[in-house]
Amino acid sequence: MDRVNLLGLDAAELKHLVEGLDEKSFRARQLSRWIHRRGAAGFDAMTDLAKSLRGKLAQCAQIAAPVVLRDSTSVDGSRKWLLDVGQGNAIEAVFIPEDDRGTLCISTQAGCAMNCLFCSTGKQGFNRNLTTAEIVGQLWLAEHALRAANGITAEHERVISNVVLMGMGEPLQNLDAVVPALRLMLDGDAYGLSRRRVTVSTSGLVRQIDKLAEQCPVALAVSLHAPNDALRDRLVPLNRKHPLRELMAACRRYLRVAPRDFITFEYVMLDGINDADAHARELVDLVADVPCKFNLIPFNSFPGSGLARSTAERMRAFAQILTAAGVVTTTRKTRGDDIDAACGQLAGEVRDRTRLSERRADRIPHVVAA
Ligand code: SAH
Ligand code: SF4
């Protein structure tokens, strides 16, 4: 019998499991704290649980994060884990430290079916959805590896304050696994993150935006990239199914329940394609009735993309038009360039699947704070 992976169970499911073992339901909370808050990887350490319960758990359950294939740290302090999710599929999680927060960017699918023109994950195609355990496993692994690296032993001292679902994959295409993962991120007996500090990024799956609003509203980022349908159809093929009018309406509906009172629009800056003054002015009109902030992302090139990053001067002029119209606009700093951890570069390592077995040979075991 396969043992159930406890990293994939939210509070209700963990309670169900514990009750099924004829134990009191509060044991589930204790178990959750051991796993998520203290990073326990086995049951022996859980000294406040009866030995008999630990024995039963060891029989039917396990705590298993994806295996680390590579663990690299950038000169700018960001850290990337390349993780094996079986059958030649690898995913990535990236930690980005800043003065006032620590952000973990996690993946939700191996590959992606959306095929956006400028994205290397999209070029790889869709392999499969990640499970809740694989999604939460990235956070579990990163949080406890970072605590160990920083010599942190206190249960309540977190390194990761923000999580963004902006790694590989389209999170809203994998809502069934993503929603329980979000619940665990918010759960005080697990990661206890603020709803405002957990961000789902989507290329614009309209119906699933509504479902997210119903099931677990967190901060929302929408990958816009173009101010009109003709251009967006080319850059984000999904737009042919859900044009901008529908997408803007979905954003407005989402704001009724969102923990933040604005949508973040991501906009990748592509030289000579979507970065003219006229595009910026068109954007101002497009978002006139959607409270929002803009995040301009310098395009990160990858081999064979045939696209180039807008110049710094162009990005400044573009941002200036939005700002002058009252739209708060930031330009994302490119981080982790030297370890291929910047946006859209995450699949670079993975594409050459034939080399995966070689890389397995130099696996670096991960650190687990028990
Ligand atoms: N699939 C979701 C989340 C993952 S992509 C989405 O598209 O929103 C996260 C962000 O990285 C998106 O805004 C995406 O447009 C951006 N991105 C993808 N490829 C990029 C590249 N080559 N350079 C810069 N940003 C990129
Ligand atoms: Fe998928 Fe997002 Fe890349 Fe588009 S940008 S292909 S939705 S991961």
Short mmCIF file of C-alpha atoms and ligand atoms in Angstrom, two decimals:
data_model
loop_
_atom_site.label_atom_id
_atom_site.label_comp_id
_atom_site.label_asym_id
_atom_site.label_seq_id
_atom_site.Cartn_x
_atom_site.Cartn_y
_atom_site.Cartn_z
CA MET A 1 0.00 0.00 0.00
CA ASP A 2 1.29 3.49 -0.89
CA ARG A 3 1.77 5.61 2.18
CA VAL A 4 -0.10 8.92 2.02
CA ASN A 5 2.16 11.96 1.75
CA LEU A 6 1.18 14.28 4.60
CA LEU A 7 2.63 17.34 2.84
CA GLY A 8 -0.40 17.18 0.57
CA LEU A 9 -3.13 17.21 3.23
CA ASP A 10 -4.76 20.44 4.38
CA ALA A 11 -6.12 20.82 7.93
CA ALA A 12 -9.48 19.16 7.18
CA GLU A 13 -7.86 16.22 5.42
CA LEU A 14 -5.28 15.73 8.14
CA LYS A 15 -8.05 15.73 10.75
CA HIS A 16 -9.91 13.13 8.72
CA LEU A 17 -6.81 10.94 8.59
CA VAL A 18 -6.17 11.22 12.32
CA GLU A 19 -9.80 10.42 13.16
CA GLY A 20 -9.58 7.43 10.86
CA LEU A 21 -6.77 6.18 13.09
CA ASP A 22 -9.10 6.43 16.12
CA GLU A 23 -7.27 9.41 17.52
CA LYS A 24 -8.60 12.69 18.90
CA SER A 25 -8.89 15.36 16.21
CA PHE A 26 -6.59 17.85 18.01
CA ARG A 27 -3.73 15.49 17.22
CA ALA A 28 -4.01 16.69 13.64
CA ARG A 29 -2.99 20.19 14.69
CA GLN A 30 -0.03 18.87 16.61
CA LEU A 31 0.99 16.83 13.62
CA SER A 32 0.64 19.82 11.32
CA ARG A 33 2.87 21.90 13.55
CA TRP A 34 5.54 19.24 13.57
CA ILE A 35 5.50 18.89 9.83
CA HIS A 36 5.11 22.43 8.57
CA ARG A 37 6.27 24.65 11.41
CA ARG A 38 9.14 22.53 12.62
CA GLY A 39 10.08 20.74 9.42
CA ALA A 40 9.96 17.21 10.79
CA ALA A 41 10.63 14.64 8.10
CA GLY A 42 9.81 11.59 10.21
CA PHE A 43 7.60 10.63 13.14
CA ASP A 44 10.24 9.68 15.72
CA ALA A 45 10.94 13.31 16.62
CA MET A 46 7.28 13.99 17.46
CA THR A 47 7.73 13.39 21.15
CA ASP A 48 4.39 14.84 22.29
CA LEU A 49 2.51 12.26 20.25
CA ALA A 50 1.99 8.84 21.82
CA LYS A 51 4.35 6.17 20.60
CA SER A 52 1.38 4.12 19.44
CA LEU A 53 0.18 6.97 17.20
CA ARG A 54 3.66 7.49 15.80
CA GLY A 55 3.74 3.79 15.00
CA LYS A 56 0.39 3.94 13.22
CA LEU A 57 1.48 6.99 11.23
CA ALA A 58 4.72 5.37 10.17
CA GLN A 59 2.67 2.49 8.78
CA CYS A 60 0.33 4.53 6.63
CA ALA A 61 1.93 7.92 6.06
CA GLN A 62 5.11 9.68 5.05
CA ILE A 63 6.51 13.21 4.75
CA ALA A 64 8.21 13.39 1.38
CA ALA A 65 9.29 16.54 -0.47
CA PRO A 66 10.57 16.38 -4.06
CA VAL A 67 14.21 15.28 -4.32
CA VAL A 68 16.73 18.09 -4.79
CA LEU A 69 18.73 17.70 -7.99
CA ARG A 70 20.59 20.95 -7.63
CA ASP A 71 20.75 23.72 -5.07
CA SER A 72 22.39 26.96 -6.25
CA THR A 73 22.88 30.34 -4.64
CA SER A 74 23.25 33.51 -6.71
CA VAL A 75 25.73 36.29 -5.99
CA ASP A 76 22.69 38.46 -5.18
CA GLY A 77 21.59 36.03 -2.46
CA SER A 78 18.70 34.40 -4.30
CA ARG A 79 18.66 30.63 -4.12
CA LYS A 80 17.25 28.12 -6.56
CA TRP A 81 16.31 24.49 -6.09
CA LEU A 82 15.97 22.21 -9.08
CA LEU A 83 13.64 19.42 -8.00
CA ASP A 84 12.94 16.00 -9.41
CA VAL A 85 9.25 15.14 -9.70
CA GLY A 86 9.78 11.80 -11.43
CA GLN A 87 9.67 10.49 -14.96
CA GLY A 88 12.30 12.91 -16.19
CA ASN A 89 10.35 15.97 -15.03
CA ALA A 90 12.07 18.66 -13.03
CA ILE A 91 10.64 21.84 -11.55
CA GLU A 92 12.12 24.81 -9.77
CA ALA A 93 11.58 26.95 -6.70
CA VAL A 94 13.42 30.24 -6.19
CA PHE A 95 13.93 32.24 -3.00
CA ILE A 96 14.43 35.98 -3.35
CA PRO A 97 15.57 37.79 -0.19
CA GLU A 98 14.81 41.50 0.16
CA ASP A 99 15.29 43.94 3.02
CA ASP A 100 11.73 43.74 4.29
CA ARG A 101 10.63 40.29 3.11
CA GLY A 102 11.65 36.89 1.80
CA THR A 103 9.75 35.71 -1.25
CA LEU A 104 9.54 32.16 -2.52
CA CYS A 105 8.51 31.63 -6.12
CA ILE A 106 7.08 28.16 -6.66
CA SER A 107 5.95 25.99 -9.56
CA THR A 108 2.52 24.45 -10.03
CA GLN A 109 2.97 22.33 -13.15
CA ALA A 110 5.80 20.50 -14.90
CA GLY A 111 5.80 22.50 -18.13
CA CYS A 112 2.82 24.57 -19.25
CA ALA A 113 0.19 24.24 -21.96
CA MET A 114 -0.35 27.96 -22.55
CA ASN A 115 2.52 28.45 -24.95
CA CYS A 116 3.08 32.17 -24.45
CA LEU A 117 5.44 33.49 -27.10
CA PHE A 118 8.11 34.80 -24.71
CA CYS A 119 8.20 31.98 -22.14
CA SER A 120 10.65 29.11 -22.09
CA THR A 121 8.39 26.99 -19.87
CA GLY A 122 5.70 27.35 -22.52
CA LYS A 123 8.11 26.18 -25.20
CA GLN A 124 8.65 23.00 -23.25
CA GLY A 125 4.96 22.05 -23.49
CA PHE A 126 2.80 20.56 -20.77
CA ASN A 127 3.98 17.50 -18.90
CA ARG A 128 1.70 17.22 -15.90
CA ASN A 129 0.04 18.94 -12.98
CA LEU A 130 1.92 18.93 -9.70
CA THR A 131 0.21 17.39 -6.68
CA THR A 132 -0.57 19.41 -3.55
CA ALA A 133 2.31 17.59 -1.83
CA GLU A 134 4.70 18.67 -4.58
CA ILE A 135 3.52 22.27 -4.40
CA VAL A 136 3.67 22.48 -0.59
CA GLY A 137 6.86 20.38 -0.66
CA GLN A 138 8.67 23.29 -2.33
CA LEU A 139 7.75 25.62 0.53
CA TRP A 140 8.51 23.03 3.23
CA LEU A 141 11.88 22.30 1.73
CA ALA A 142 12.87 25.91 1.12
CA GLU A 143 11.66 27.26 4.48
CA HIS A 144 13.48 24.64 6.51
CA ALA A 145 16.64 24.67 4.40
CA LEU A 146 16.79 28.46 4.77
CA ARG A 147 16.21 28.30 8.52
CA ALA A 148 19.00 25.77 8.85
CA ALA A 149 21.31 27.95 6.74
CA ASN A 150 20.51 30.94 8.95
CA GLY A 151 20.87 29.02 12.21
CA ILE A 152 17.21 29.57 13.10
CA THR A 153 15.75 27.01 15.48
CA ALA A 154 12.68 28.83 16.89
CA GLU A 155 9.44 27.45 15.49
CA HIS A 156 7.87 30.86 14.93
CA GLU A 157 10.80 32.52 13.13
CA ARG A 158 10.01 32.32 9.47
CA VAL A 159 12.40 33.11 6.63
CA ILE A 160 9.75 33.09 3.91
CA SER A 161 7.14 35.82 4.36
CA ASN A 162 5.69 35.84 0.83
CA VAL A 163 4.88 33.13 -1.67
CA VAL A 164 4.24 33.78 -5.35
CA LEU A 165 2.90 31.10 -7.69
CA MET A 166 4.99 32.43 -10.56
CA GLY A 167 7.34 29.56 -11.28
CA MET A 168 6.68 26.94 -13.91
CA GLY A 169 3.09 26.37 -14.96
CA GLU A 170 -0.32 28.01 -14.97
CA PRO A 171 -1.64 27.72 -11.38
CA LEU A 172 -5.29 28.14 -12.32
CA GLN A 173 -5.11 25.12 -14.62
CA ASN A 174 -4.33 23.06 -11.56
CA LEU A 175 -6.80 24.55 -9.14
CA ASP A 176 -7.73 21.25 -7.44
CA ALA A 177 -4.17 20.84 -6.19
CA VAL A 178 -3.43 24.55 -5.78
CA VAL A 179 -6.36 25.41 -3.46
CA PRO A 180 -5.44 22.95 -0.66
CA ALA A 181 -1.82 24.14 -1.03
CA LEU A 182 -2.95 27.75 -0.57
CA ARG A 183 -4.97 26.76 2.50
CA LEU A 184 -1.87 25.25 4.06
CA MET A 185 0.13 28.38 3.30
CA LEU A 186 -2.48 30.44 5.20
CA ASP A 187 -3.07 27.95 8.04
CA GLY A 188 -1.66 29.12 11.39
CA ASP A 189 -0.71 25.52 12.24
CA ALA A 190 1.25 25.29 9.00
CA TYR A 191 2.90 28.36 7.40
CA GLY A 192 0.63 31.10 8.74
CA LEU A 193 1.18 33.47 5.83
CA SER A 194 -1.02 36.49 5.31
CA ARG A 195 -3.53 36.19 2.47
CA ARG A 196 -2.13 39.42 1.12
CA ARG A 197 1.32 37.88 0.90
CA VAL A 198 0.36 34.86 -1.14
CA THR A 199 0.00 35.69 -4.82
CA VAL A 200 -1.42 33.60 -7.63
CA SER A 201 -0.27 34.68 -11.08
CA THR A 202 -2.38 33.77 -14.10
CA SER A 203 -2.25 34.27 -17.82
CA GLY A 204 -6.00 34.94 -17.66
CA LEU A 205 -8.20 31.86 -17.16
CA VAL A 206 -11.42 33.73 -16.62
CA ARG A 207 -13.66 31.03 -15.13
CA GLN A 208 -10.91 29.82 -12.82
CA ILE A 209 -10.37 33.38 -11.53
CA ASP A 210 -13.99 33.21 -10.32
CA LYS A 211 -13.38 29.80 -8.77
CA LEU A 212 -10.31 31.06 -6.94
CA ALA A 213 -12.43 33.93 -5.60
CA GLU A 214 -14.96 31.41 -4.26
CA GLN A 215 -12.55 28.83 -2.92
CA CYS A 216 -9.57 30.71 -1.52
CA PRO A 217 -9.10 34.37 -2.42
CA VAL A 218 -5.47 35.50 -2.19
CA ALA A 219 -3.61 38.32 -3.95
CA LEU A 220 -3.97 38.10 -7.73
CA ALA A 221 -1.48 38.96 -10.45
CA VAL A 222 -2.58 38.86 -14.06
CA SER A 223 -0.06 38.52 -16.87
CA LEU A 224 -1.32 41.18 -19.24
CA HIS A 225 1.59 41.90 -21.61
CA ALA A 226 -0.48 43.74 -24.24
CA PRO A 227 -3.04 46.55 -24.31
CA ASN A 228 -5.24 45.20 -27.12
CA ASP A 229 -6.57 41.85 -28.32
CA ALA A 230 -4.68 41.82 -31.62
CA LEU A 231 -1.31 41.96 -29.86
CA ARG A 232 -2.29 39.85 -26.88
CA ASP A 233 -3.60 37.10 -29.18
CA ARG A 234 -0.02 36.79 -30.44
CA LEU A 235 1.76 36.96 -27.12
CA VAL A 236 -0.65 34.99 -24.93
CA PRO A 237 -2.61 32.52 -27.12
CA LEU A 238 -5.17 32.03 -24.34
CA ASN A 239 -6.42 35.52 -25.19
CA ARG A 240 -8.12 34.13 -28.29
CA LYS A 241 -10.43 32.23 -25.96
CA HIS A 242 -10.76 34.88 -23.25
CA PRO A 243 -10.30 38.34 -24.75
CA LEU A 244 -9.39 41.41 -22.71
CA ARG A 245 -12.96 42.57 -22.16
CA GLU A 246 -13.77 39.28 -20.38
CA LEU A 247 -10.48 39.34 -18.49
CA MET A 248 -11.01 42.87 -17.19
CA ALA A 249 -14.53 41.95 -16.06
CA ALA A 250 -13.12 38.92 -14.19
CA CYS A 251 -10.58 41.18 -12.48
CA ARG A 252 -13.32 43.52 -11.33
CA ARG A 253 -15.35 40.61 -9.94
CA TYR A 254 -12.27 39.26 -8.16
CA LEU A 255 -11.69 42.58 -6.42
CA ARG A 256 -14.97 42.22 -4.55
CA VAL A 257 -13.43 39.44 -2.44
CA ALA A 258 -9.70 39.97 -2.87
CA PRO A 259 -7.56 40.57 0.22
CA ARG A 260 -5.93 43.51 -1.56
CA ASP A 261 -7.82 46.32 -3.21
CA PHE A 262 -5.93 46.15 -6.48
CA ILE A 263 -4.90 43.64 -9.15
CA THR A 264 -1.22 43.44 -10.09
CA PHE A 265 -0.74 43.48 -13.83
CA GLU A 266 2.48 41.92 -15.03
CA TYR A 267 3.84 43.22 -18.28
CA VAL A 268 6.94 41.70 -19.86
CA MET A 269 8.87 44.37 -21.78
CA LEU A 270 9.67 43.18 -25.30
CA ASP A 271 11.75 45.41 -27.51
CA GLY A 272 9.78 46.82 -30.43
CA ILE A 273 6.74 44.63 -29.72
CA ASN A 274 4.71 45.93 -26.78
CA ASP A 275 6.84 48.77 -25.41
CA ALA A 276 5.85 51.89 -27.43
CA ASP A 277 4.41 55.03 -25.84
CA ALA A 278 1.17 54.32 -27.69
CA HIS A 279 0.91 50.91 -25.94
CA ALA A 280 1.31 52.56 -22.56
CA ARG A 281 -1.43 55.08 -23.36
CA GLU A 282 -3.72 52.30 -24.56
CA LEU A 283 -3.09 50.44 -21.30
CA VAL A 284 -4.16 53.44 -19.27
CA ASP A 285 -7.54 53.37 -21.04
CA LEU A 286 -7.86 49.59 -20.79
CA VAL A 287 -7.47 49.52 -17.00
CA ALA A 288 -9.37 52.74 -16.31
CA ASP A 289 -12.02 50.95 -14.23
CA VAL A 290 -9.82 48.26 -12.66
CA PRO A 291 -7.93 49.38 -9.55
CA CYS A 292 -4.45 48.06 -10.27
CA LYS A 293 -0.69 48.32 -10.06
CA PHE A 294 1.70 47.52 -12.86
CA ASN A 295 4.81 45.43 -12.60
CA LEU A 296 7.01 45.78 -15.67
CA ILE A 297 9.22 42.71 -16.14
CA PRO A 298 12.39 43.05 -18.22
CA PHE A 299 12.24 40.18 -20.72
CA ASN A 300 14.71 37.42 -19.90
CA SER A 301 16.08 35.94 -23.03
CA PHE A 302 16.52 32.24 -23.71
CA PRO A 303 18.09 30.46 -26.67
CA GLY A 304 15.97 30.59 -29.79
CA SER A 305 13.41 33.06 -28.41
CA GLY A 306 14.03 35.55 -31.23
CA LEU A 307 12.97 38.32 -28.85
CA ALA A 308 14.88 41.06 -27.08
CA ARG A 309 14.49 43.02 -23.86
CA SER A 310 13.38 46.65 -24.10
CA THR A 311 16.13 49.15 -23.32
CA ALA A 312 16.27 50.62 -19.83
CA GLU A 313 15.45 54.01 -21.28
CA ARG A 314 12.33 52.64 -23.04
CA MET A 315 11.15 50.96 -19.85
CA ARG A 316 11.57 54.23 -17.94
CA ALA A 317 9.58 56.17 -20.54
CA PHE A 318 6.85 53.51 -20.57
CA ALA A 319 6.63 53.49 -16.77
CA GLN A 320 6.51 57.27 -16.77
CA ILE A 321 3.38 57.36 -18.94
CA LEU A 322 1.57 54.94 -16.62
CA THR A 323 2.71 56.77 -13.50
CA ALA A 324 1.71 60.15 -14.89
CA ALA A 325 -1.79 58.74 -15.46
CA GLY A 326 -1.95 57.73 -11.79
CA VAL A 327 -1.18 54.02 -12.21
CA VAL A 328 1.39 52.85 -9.65
CA THR A 329 4.14 51.17 -11.66
CA THR A 330 7.28 49.34 -10.61
CA THR A 331 9.93 47.73 -12.75
CA ARG A 332 11.02 44.33 -11.53
CA LYS A 333 14.67 43.93 -10.70
CA THR A 334 16.16 40.96 -12.45
CA ARG A 335 17.42 38.59 -9.80
CA GLY A 336 19.28 35.31 -9.94
CA ASP A 337 20.41 35.85 -13.53
CA ASP A 338 23.66 33.99 -12.90
CA ILE A 339 21.82 30.85 -11.76
CA ASP A 340 19.12 31.03 -14.46
CA ALA A 341 16.50 31.75 -11.85
CA ALA A 342 15.00 34.89 -13.37
CA CYS A 343 11.40 34.89 -14.64
CA GLY A 344 10.91 32.72 -17.66
CA GLN A 345 14.32 31.09 -17.38
CA LEU A 346 13.18 28.38 -15.08
CA ALA A 347 12.81 25.70 -17.71
CA GLY A 348 16.21 26.25 -19.28
CA GLU A 349 17.85 23.53 -17.24
CA VAL A 350 15.06 21.12 -17.77
CA ARG A 351 14.56 21.17 -21.46
CA ASP A 352 17.46 18.91 -22.23
CA ARG A 353 15.89 15.87 -20.67
CA THR A 354 18.62 13.52 -21.85
CA ARG A 355 21.01 15.15 -19.42
CA LEU A 356 18.75 14.65 -16.45
CA SER A 357 20.28 11.30 -15.52
CA GLU A 358 23.75 12.86 -15.50
CA ARG A 359 22.56 15.57 -13.19
CA ARG A 360 21.07 13.01 -10.88
CA ALA A 361 24.58 11.76 -10.27
CA ASP A 362 25.52 14.98 -8.52
CA ARG A 363 22.44 15.33 -6.40
CA ILE A 364 22.89 17.46 -3.34
CA PRO A 365 20.93 16.21 -0.36
CA HIS A 366 18.71 18.83 1.21
CA VAL A 367 18.94 20.03 4.75
CA VAL A 368 16.05 19.20 7.01
CA ALA A 369 15.59 20.88 10.34
CA ALA A 370 13.86 18.30 12.48
N1 SAH B 1 1.66 30.97 -15.74
C1 SAH B 1 1.51 32.06 -14.87
C2 SAH B 1 2.56 32.09 -13.78
C3 SAH B 1 3.96 31.69 -14.17
S1 SAH B 1 4.79 32.78 -15.25
C4 SAH B 1 1.49 33.37 -15.64
O1 SAH B 1 1.76 33.36 -16.83
O2 SAH B 1 1.15 34.38 -15.04
C5 SAH B 1 5.23 34.12 -14.17
C6 SAH B 1 5.52 35.42 -14.88
O3 SAH B 1 6.75 35.33 -15.63
C7 SAH B 1 4.44 35.79 -15.87
O4 SAH B 1 4.06 37.13 -15.73
C8 SAH B 1 5.14 35.56 -17.19
O5 SAH B 1 4.55 36.30 -18.19
C9 SAH B 1 6.54 35.94 -16.88
N2 SAH B 1 7.50 35.45 -17.88
C10 SAH B 1 7.43 34.33 -18.61
N3 SAH B 1 8.49 34.24 -19.44
C11 SAH B 1 9.27 35.34 -19.21
C12 SAH B 1 10.51 35.80 -19.74
N4 SAH B 1 11.16 35.10 -20.66
N5 SAH B 1 11.00 36.95 -19.27
C13 SAH B 1 10.34 37.65 -18.31
N6 SAH B 1 9.18 37.26 -17.77
C14 SAH B 1 8.63 36.11 -18.21
FE1 SF4 B 2 2.60 29.20 -19.04
FE2 SF4 B 2 2.83 31.50 -17.68
FE3 SF4 B 2 4.78 30.66 -19.36
FE4 SF4 B 2 2.46 31.53 -20.34
S1 SF4 B 2 3.95 32.73 -19.17
S2 SF4 B 2 3.56 29.69 -21.00
S3 SF4 B 2 1.02 30.77 -18.80
S4 SF4 B 2 4.13 29.65 -17.48
#
